[in-house]
Amino acid sequence: MSYRIALCDDDLTQAQSLNRQVAAWARQTSAQCSVEIFPSGEALLFARETAGDWDILLLDVEMPGMTGLDL
């Protein structure tokens, strides 16, 4: 199975770290996945209009503006 993953975090360092963890998980489980990183909940919602839905959402709970919980 191939997973589309949206990763939303306002801290780029944290987003890159989580992206590496997802890549390690994919290697260990032989999962196919693509990860798209978004700096805000608003950016993710905007992209969803044209990109459609993702299979997995990894969201930062505390962000300025729209939080991961709000999203």
Short mmCIF file of C-alpha atoms in Angstrom, two decimals:
data_model
loop_
_atom_site.label_atom_id
_atom_site.label_comp_id
_atom_site.label_asym_id
_atom_site.label_seq_id
_atom_site.Cartn_x
_atom_site.Cartn_y
_atom_site.Cartn_z
CA MET A 1 0.00 0.00 0.00
CA SER A 2 1.12 3.54 -0.66
CA TYR A 3 0.42 6.22 1.95
CA ARG A 4 0.09 9.95 1.33
CA ILE A 5 1.17 11.72 4.52
CA ALA A 6 0.69 15.39 5.37
CA LEU A 7 3.02 16.69 8.06
CA CYS A 8 2.10 20.08 9.50
CA ASP A 9 4.48 21.86 11.88
CA ASP A 10 5.47 25.51 12.17
CA ASP A 11 8.96 24.49 13.36
CA LEU A 12 10.93 23.33 10.29
CA THR A 13 13.51 21.51 12.43
CA GLN A 14 10.77 19.47 14.10
CA ALA A 15 9.08 18.80 10.75
CA GLN A 16 12.33 17.52 9.23
CA SER A 17 12.98 15.32 12.26
CA LEU A 18 9.53 13.77 12.04
CA ASN A 19 9.98 13.33 8.29
CA ARG A 20 13.16 11.33 8.97
CA GLN A 21 11.27 9.19 11.49
CA VAL A 22 8.54 8.50 8.93
CA ALA A 23 11.19 7.55 6.35
CA ALA A 24 12.80 5.15 8.86
CA TRP A 25 9.40 3.58 9.60
CA ALA A 26 8.74 3.18 5.87
CA ARG A 27 12.09 1.41 5.39
CA GLN A 28 11.51 -0.90 8.36
CA THR A 29 8.01 -1.88 7.26
CA SER A 30 8.58 -1.74 3.49
CA ALA A 31 5.76 0.78 3.26
CA GLN A 32 5.54 3.09 0.29
CA CYS A 33 4.84 6.66 1.32
CA SER A 34 5.13 10.24 0.21
CA VAL A 35 5.33 13.05 2.76
CA GLU A 36 4.29 16.64 2.15
CA ILE A 37 5.36 19.20 4.76
CA PHE A 38 3.26 22.26 5.55
CA PRO A 39 4.26 25.19 7.80
CA SER A 40 0.71 25.95 8.98
CA GLY A 41 -2.78 24.55 9.19
CA GLU A 42 -3.93 27.17 6.73
CA ALA A 43 -1.32 26.05 4.17
CA LEU A 44 -2.45 22.44 4.50
CA LEU A 45 -6.11 23.40 4.01
CA PHE A 46 -5.23 25.49 0.95
CA ALA A 47 -3.28 22.60 -0.58
CA ARG A 48 -6.13 20.19 0.13
CA GLU A 49 -8.34 22.10 -2.30
CA THR A 50 -6.20 20.89 -5.21
CA ALA A 51 -4.28 17.91 -3.77
CA GLY A 52 -7.22 16.09 -2.23
CA ASP A 53 -7.07 14.07 0.97
CA TRP A 54 -4.11 12.41 2.66
CA ASP A 55 -4.12 8.99 4.27
CA ILE A 56 -2.27 10.16 7.40
CA LEU A 57 -2.12 13.60 9.05
CA LEU A 58 0.73 14.35 11.47
CA LEU A 59 -0.16 17.66 13.11
CA ASP A 60 1.59 19.95 15.56
CA VAL A 61 -0.88 20.64 18.35
CA GLU A 62 0.46 24.10 19.23
CA MET A 63 0.94 26.47 16.28
CA PRO A 64 0.18 30.15 15.82
CA GLY A 65 -3.15 30.77 14.12
CA MET A 66 -4.82 27.45 13.40
CA THR A 67 -3.62 24.72 15.76
CA GLY A 68 -3.43 21.05 14.87
CA LEU A 69 -6.52 20.48 17.00
CA ASP A 70 -8.41 23.21 15.12
CA LEU A 71 -7.32 21.71 11.82
#
